[in-house]
GROMACS .gro file of C-alpha atoms in nm:
model
  267
    1MET     CA    1  -8.662  11.348  -0.324
    2SER     CA    2  -8.550  11.437   0.031
    3THR     CA    3  -8.364  11.758   0.095
    4GLY     CA    4  -8.180  11.904   0.391
    5SER     CA    5  -7.933  11.778   0.649
    6VAL     CA    6  -7.959  11.646   1.004
    7THR     CA    7  -7.702  11.624   1.282
    8VAL     CA    8  -7.740  11.283   1.450
    9ALA     CA    9  -7.582  11.133   1.761
   10VAL     CA   10  -7.543  10.767   1.857
   11CYS     CA   11  -7.520  10.714   2.233
   12GLN     CA   12  -7.354  10.392   2.341
   13PHE     CA   13  -7.437  10.303   2.703
   14ALA     CA   14  -7.520  10.001   2.915
   15PRO     CA   15  -7.880   9.996   3.034
   16VAL     CA   16  -7.932   9.816   3.368
   17ALA     CA   17  -8.209   9.642   3.559
   18ASP     CA   18  -8.325   9.974   3.709
   19ARG     CA   19  -8.574  10.175   3.500
   20ALA     CA   20  -8.525  10.499   3.695
   21ALA     CA   21  -8.147  10.473   3.660
   22ASN     CA   22  -8.180  10.418   3.287
   23ARG     CA   23  -8.402  10.721   3.246
   24GLU     CA   24  -8.155  10.937   3.443
   25ARG     CA   25  -7.863  10.818   3.231
   26ILE     CA   26  -8.051  10.884   2.909
   27GLY     CA   27  -8.126  11.232   3.022
   28GLU     CA   28  -7.753  11.294   3.067
   29LEU     CA   29  -7.667  11.148   2.726
   30VAL     CA   30  -7.942  11.341   2.541
   31ALA     CA   31  -7.826  11.664   2.701
   32ARG     CA   32  -7.469  11.603   2.597
   33ALA     CA   33  -7.569  11.507   2.241
   34ALA     CA   34  -7.798  11.808   2.205
   35ALA     CA   35  -7.517  12.037   2.328
   36ARG     CA   36  -7.314  11.903   2.034
   37GLY     CA   37  -7.593  12.001   1.792
   38ALA     CA   38  -7.778  11.672   1.755
   39ARG     CA   39  -8.130  11.694   1.621
   40LEU     CA   40  -8.169  11.308   1.631
   41VAL     CA   41  -8.035  11.113   1.926
   42VAL     CA   42  -8.026  10.734   1.894
   43LEU     CA   43  -7.994  10.505   2.202
   44PRO     CA   44  -7.960  10.125   2.213
   45GLU     CA   45  -8.206   9.839   2.214
   46TYR     CA   46  -8.345   9.764   2.567
   47SER     CA   47  -8.273  10.118   2.683
   48SER     CA   48  -8.569  10.116   2.925
   49TYR     CA   49  -8.460   9.792   3.104
   50PHE     CA   50  -8.201   9.525   3.050
   51VAL     CA   51  -8.095   9.219   3.245
   52ASP     CA   52  -7.839   8.959   3.136
   53PRO     CA   53  -7.929   8.679   3.111
   54MET     CA   54  -8.292   8.755   3.032
   55ASP     CA   55  -8.541   8.633   3.292
   56GLU     CA   56  -8.898   8.679   3.417
   57THR     CA   57  -8.826   9.034   3.536
   58LEU     CA   58  -8.855   9.154   3.174
   59ALA     CA   59  -9.238   9.108   3.193
   60VAL     CA   60  -9.250   9.257   3.544
   61GLN     CA   61  -9.064   9.567   3.439
   62ALA     CA   62  -9.224   9.612   3.097
   63GLU     CA   63  -9.412   9.933   3.028
   64ASP     CA   64  -9.701  10.036   2.814
   65LEU     CA   65  -9.623  10.249   2.504
   66ASP     CA   66  -9.740  10.559   2.684
   67GLY     CA   67  -9.564  10.472   3.014
   68ALA     CA   68  -9.299  10.654   3.220
   69PHE     CA   69  -9.020  10.575   2.978
   70THR     CA   70  -9.186  10.726   2.668
   71GLN     CA   71  -9.314  11.012   2.871
   72GLU     CA   72  -8.958  11.095   2.984
   73LEU     CA   73  -8.831  11.074   2.629
   74THR     CA   74  -9.103  11.312   2.520
   75ARG     CA   75  -9.003  11.556   2.797
   76LEU     CA   76  -8.635  11.533   2.701
   77ALA     CA   77  -8.723  11.585   2.333
   78ALA     CA   78  -8.913  11.900   2.421
   79GLU     CA   79  -8.640  12.030   2.648
   80HIS     CA   80  -8.363  11.976   2.393
   81GLY     CA   81  -8.549  12.034   2.065
   82ALA     CA   82  -8.454  11.686   1.942
   83VAL     CA   83  -8.604  11.360   1.819
   84ILE     CA   84  -8.509  11.064   2.033
   85VAL     CA   85  -8.500  10.696   1.933
   86ALA     CA   86  -8.465  10.428   2.204
   87GLY     CA   87  -8.542  10.069   2.277
   88LEU     CA   88  -8.839   9.997   2.502
   89VAL     CA   89  -8.940   9.675   2.679
   90GLU     CA   90  -9.312   9.695   2.602
   91ARG     CA   91  -9.582   9.509   2.792
   92ALA     CA   92  -9.746   9.222   2.600
   93ASP     CA   93  -9.954   8.911   2.688
   94ALA     CA   94  -9.877   8.565   2.827
   95GLY     CA   95  -9.567   8.655   3.021
   96ARG     CA   96  -9.367   8.781   2.720
   97VAL     CA   97  -9.285   9.133   2.617
   98ARG     CA   98  -9.239   9.324   2.292
   99ASN     CA   99  -8.893   9.443   2.197
  100ALA     CA  100  -9.002   9.784   2.074
  101VAL     CA  101  -8.823  10.091   1.945
  102VAL     CA  102  -8.988  10.427   1.971
  103ALA     CA  103  -8.911  10.756   1.796
  104VAL     CA  104  -9.031  11.048   1.999
  105ASP     CA  105  -9.040  11.426   1.966
  106ALA     CA  106  -9.189  11.702   2.176
  107THR     CA  107  -9.544  11.608   2.065
  108GLY     CA  108  -9.510  11.241   2.151
  109VAL     CA  109  -9.450  10.919   1.957
  110LEU     CA  110  -9.362  10.959   1.585
  111ALA     CA  111  -9.308  10.592   1.505
  112VAL     CA  112  -9.300  10.250   1.674
  113TYR     CA  113  -9.119   9.937   1.549
  114ARG     CA  114  -9.142   9.600   1.720
  115LYS     CA  115  -8.850   9.369   1.650
  116GLN     CA  116  -8.950   9.111   1.382
  117HIS     CA  117  -8.653   8.877   1.381
  118LEU     CA  118  -8.566   8.754   1.730
  119TYR     CA  119  -8.220   8.647   1.842
  120ASP     CA  120  -8.262   8.270   1.847
  121ALA     CA  121  -7.906   8.212   1.745
  122PHE     CA  122  -7.552   8.159   1.881
  123GLY     CA  123  -7.700   7.971   2.179
  124GLN     CA  124  -7.951   8.246   2.267
  125THR     CA  125  -8.335   8.212   2.268
  126GLU     CA  126  -8.478   8.562   2.275
  127SER     CA  127  -8.815   8.426   2.164
  128ARG     CA  128  -8.859   8.261   2.510
  129TRP     CA  129  -8.914   8.610   2.651
  130ILE     CA  130  -9.007   8.827   2.348
  131GLU     CA  131  -9.312   8.829   2.127
  132PRO     CA  132  -9.206   8.898   1.761
  133GLY     CA  133  -9.350   9.201   1.585
  134GLU     CA  134  -9.593   9.173   1.305
  135ILE     CA  135  -9.453   9.161   0.954
  136GLY     CA  136  -9.560   9.435   0.719
  137GLY     CA  137  -9.537   9.808   0.694
  138ALA     CA  138  -9.231  10.024   0.755
  139ALA     CA  139  -9.188  10.236   1.061
  140THR     CA  140  -9.058  10.571   0.932
  141PHE     CA  141  -9.042  10.926   1.052
  142ALA     CA  142  -8.897  11.257   0.922
  143VAL     CA  143  -8.651  11.502   1.073
  144ASP     CA  144  -8.553  11.822   0.892
  145GLY     CA  145  -8.631  11.691   0.548
  146LEU     CA  146  -8.476  11.343   0.577
  147THR     CA  147  -8.671  11.020   0.626
  148PHE     CA  148  -8.555  10.758   0.879
  149GLY     CA  149  -8.660  10.391   0.896
  150LEU     CA  150  -8.649  10.180   1.215
  151MET     CA  151  -8.511   9.831   1.258
  152THR     CA  152  -8.346   9.646   1.546
  153CYS     CA  153  -8.033   9.441   1.607
  154TYR     CA  154  -8.076   9.089   1.463
  155ASP     CA  155  -8.286   9.241   1.179
  156LEU     CA  156  -7.952   9.347   1.033
  157ARG     CA  157  -7.906   8.984   0.918
  158VAL     CA  158  -8.222   9.002   0.711
  159PRO     CA  159  -8.160   9.255   0.423
  160GLU     CA  160  -8.528   9.268   0.330
  161VAL     CA  161  -8.601   9.463   0.645
  162ALA     CA  162  -8.373   9.743   0.530
  163ARG     CA  163  -8.507   9.720   0.177
  164THR     CA  164  -8.868   9.775   0.293
  165ARG     CA  165  -8.762  10.086   0.480
  166VAL     CA  166  -8.586  10.226   0.175
  167ASP     CA  167  -8.881  10.138  -0.048
  168ALA     CA  168  -9.088  10.348   0.198
  169GLY     CA  169  -8.865  10.646   0.132
  170ALA     CA  170  -8.595  10.612   0.400
  171ASP     CA  171  -8.270  10.807   0.349
  172ALA     CA  172  -8.127  10.647   0.661
  173LEU     CA  173  -8.172  10.327   0.864
  174VAL     CA  174  -8.177  10.362   1.246
  175VAL     CA  175  -8.062  10.049   1.432
  176PRO     CA  176  -8.080  10.034   1.812
  177ALA     CA  177  -7.906   9.709   1.913
  178GLU     CA  178  -7.766   9.485   2.184
  179TRP     CA  179  -7.521   9.300   1.969
  180VAL     CA  180  -7.401   9.024   2.198
  181ARG     CA  181  -7.030   8.971   2.216
  182GLY     CA  182  -6.891   8.638   2.084
  183PRO     CA  183  -6.647   8.488   1.830
  184LEU     CA  184  -6.639   8.709   1.517
  185LYS     CA  185  -6.948   8.900   1.636
  186GLU     CA  186  -6.771   9.240   1.613
  187HIS     CA  187  -6.677   9.149   1.254
  188HIS     CA  188  -7.040   9.053   1.179
  189TRP     CA  189  -7.170   9.382   1.326
  190THR     CA  190  -6.937   9.617   1.136
  191THR     CA  191  -6.972   9.416   0.812
  192LEU     CA  192  -7.349   9.411   0.824
  193LEU     CA  193  -7.377   9.783   0.900
  194ALA     CA  194  -7.167   9.855   0.595
  195ALA     CA  195  -7.358   9.603   0.379
  196ARG     CA  196  -7.697   9.747   0.465
  197ALA     CA  197  -7.566  10.097   0.386
  198ILE     CA  198  -7.412   9.996   0.054
  199GLU     CA  199  -7.696   9.789  -0.081
  200SER     CA  200  -7.956  10.047   0.033
  201THR     CA  201  -7.740  10.344  -0.072
  202SER     CA  202  -7.859  10.495   0.263
  203TYR     CA  203  -7.703  10.611   0.588
  204VAL     CA  204  -7.707  10.370   0.878
  205VAL     CA  205  -7.722  10.510   1.233
  206ALA     CA  206  -7.656  10.231   1.482
  207ALA     CA  207  -7.636  10.238   1.863
  208ASP     CA  208  -7.510   9.935   2.054
  209HIS     CA  209  -7.438   9.839   2.414
  210PRO     CA  210  -7.070   9.863   2.521
  211GLY     CA  211  -6.869   9.569   2.654
  212PRO     CA  212  -6.859   9.335   2.825
  213VAL     CA  213  -7.207   9.226   2.702
  214GLY     CA  214  -7.216   9.410   2.373
  215VAL     CA  215  -6.952   9.458   2.111
  216GLY     CA  216  -6.989   9.840   2.114
  217HIS     CA  217  -6.874  10.013   1.796
  218SER     CA  218  -7.185  10.221   1.759
  219ALA     CA  219  -7.151  10.405   1.424
  220VAL     CA  220  -7.287  10.637   1.161
  221VAL     CA  221  -7.215  10.482   0.819
  222ASP     CA  222  -7.254  10.680   0.497
  223PRO     CA  223  -7.437  10.545   0.183
  224GLN     CA  224  -7.108  10.407   0.044
  225GLY     CA  225  -7.037  10.205   0.361
  226VAL     CA  226  -6.780  10.435   0.516
  227VAL     CA  227  -6.791  10.497   0.893
  228VAL     CA  228  -6.811  10.875   0.936
  229ALA     CA  229  -6.839  10.870   1.313
  230GLY     CA  230  -6.816  10.601   1.576
  231VAL     CA  231  -6.751  10.490   1.932
  232GLY     CA  232  -6.514  10.219   2.053
  233THR     CA  233  -6.600   9.948   2.303
  234GLY     CA  234  -6.679  10.170   2.600
  235GLU     CA  235  -6.960  10.418   2.666
  236GLY     CA  236  -6.957  10.728   2.453
  237ILE     CA  237  -7.130  10.949   2.195
  238ALA     CA  238  -7.054  10.994   1.824
  239VAL     CA  239  -7.198  11.277   1.622
  240ALA     CA  240  -7.225  11.318   1.241
  241GLU     CA  241  -7.415  11.523   0.984
  242LEU     CA  242  -7.641  11.339   0.741
  243ASP     CA  243  -7.698  11.512   0.411
  244ALA     CA  244  -7.980  11.429   0.171
  245GLY     CA  245  -7.763  11.553  -0.118
  246THR     CA  246  -7.510  11.281  -0.044
  247VAL     CA  247  -7.778  11.014  -0.060
  248ALA     CA  248  -7.900  11.156  -0.398
  249ARG     CA  249  -7.552  11.165  -0.545
  250VAL     CA  250  -7.468  10.811  -0.445
  251ARG     CA  251  -7.801  10.686  -0.582
  252GLU     CA  252  -7.732  10.864  -0.908
  253VAL     CA  253  -7.396  10.701  -0.966
  254ASN     CA  254  -7.504  10.364  -0.819
  255PRO     CA  255  -7.870  10.322  -0.908
  256ALA     CA  256  -7.907   9.976  -0.757
  257LEU     CA  257  -8.243  10.050  -0.615
  258ARG     CA  258  -8.379  10.172  -0.942
  259LEU     CA  259  -8.228   9.878  -1.136
  260ARG     CA  260  -8.352   9.618  -0.892
  261ARG     CA  261  -8.576   9.350  -1.057
  262TYR     CA  262  -8.694   9.187  -0.732
  263ARG     CA  263  -8.959   9.291  -0.486
  264VAL     CA  264  -8.996   9.193  -0.123
  265VAL     CA  265  -9.278   8.952  -0.048
  266PRO     CA  266  -9.327   8.855   0.326
  267ARG     CA  267  -9.372   8.486   0.388
   0.00000   0.00000   0.00000
């Protein structure tokens, strides 16, 4: 059973089509979050590069896993004594890219997750530009005694993604996102964050883009689905403490994971 506590920060900002500018902005946000005690700093999906609507520049601006973006995250992690999670547009083949999330500390990459469920919904076709990640495994990493599992944006709509992370020992789900604004989309976002927390009896730590493209409302949700820290629709940082004892107590009174009679089988 996990023990300990971790102060986490979700940083809501709007990445742009300028990789250097994004790295500079991330440096400012990480410094502010660390100054507030954050040991884990979570940034949105597409933090390295973002263009709306998506186009061919994604492939042009994509980076390798060990490229300038991850190197800068590693430097910032060392400078501030923190673990940083952020979305990376990763180079792939055939003109597409991978929608990756990296978790980085002072030693380098701790975990990598490549988005499995692409946003081919609500009139969008992310798969035109993005290569889906392989199914299987669970990208997890540990900070100060708690285990965190990575997932991304549209994965929230597939509860099995969260379940595989929890089955791999996750106390908290980390969700970088670019949750596109639209009718009822804010409602979907907040409802699904709470649902994944409640059914997993785990914290959810979610960082979104602000408006006008994203819905905002980055949040830290506790294992009973209560928002314990959050941001509105603009840029901002929210900080909260995650406690392994809270996870243990909730799972004791609500043993849904232990009582579950189904297992996840990828198709």
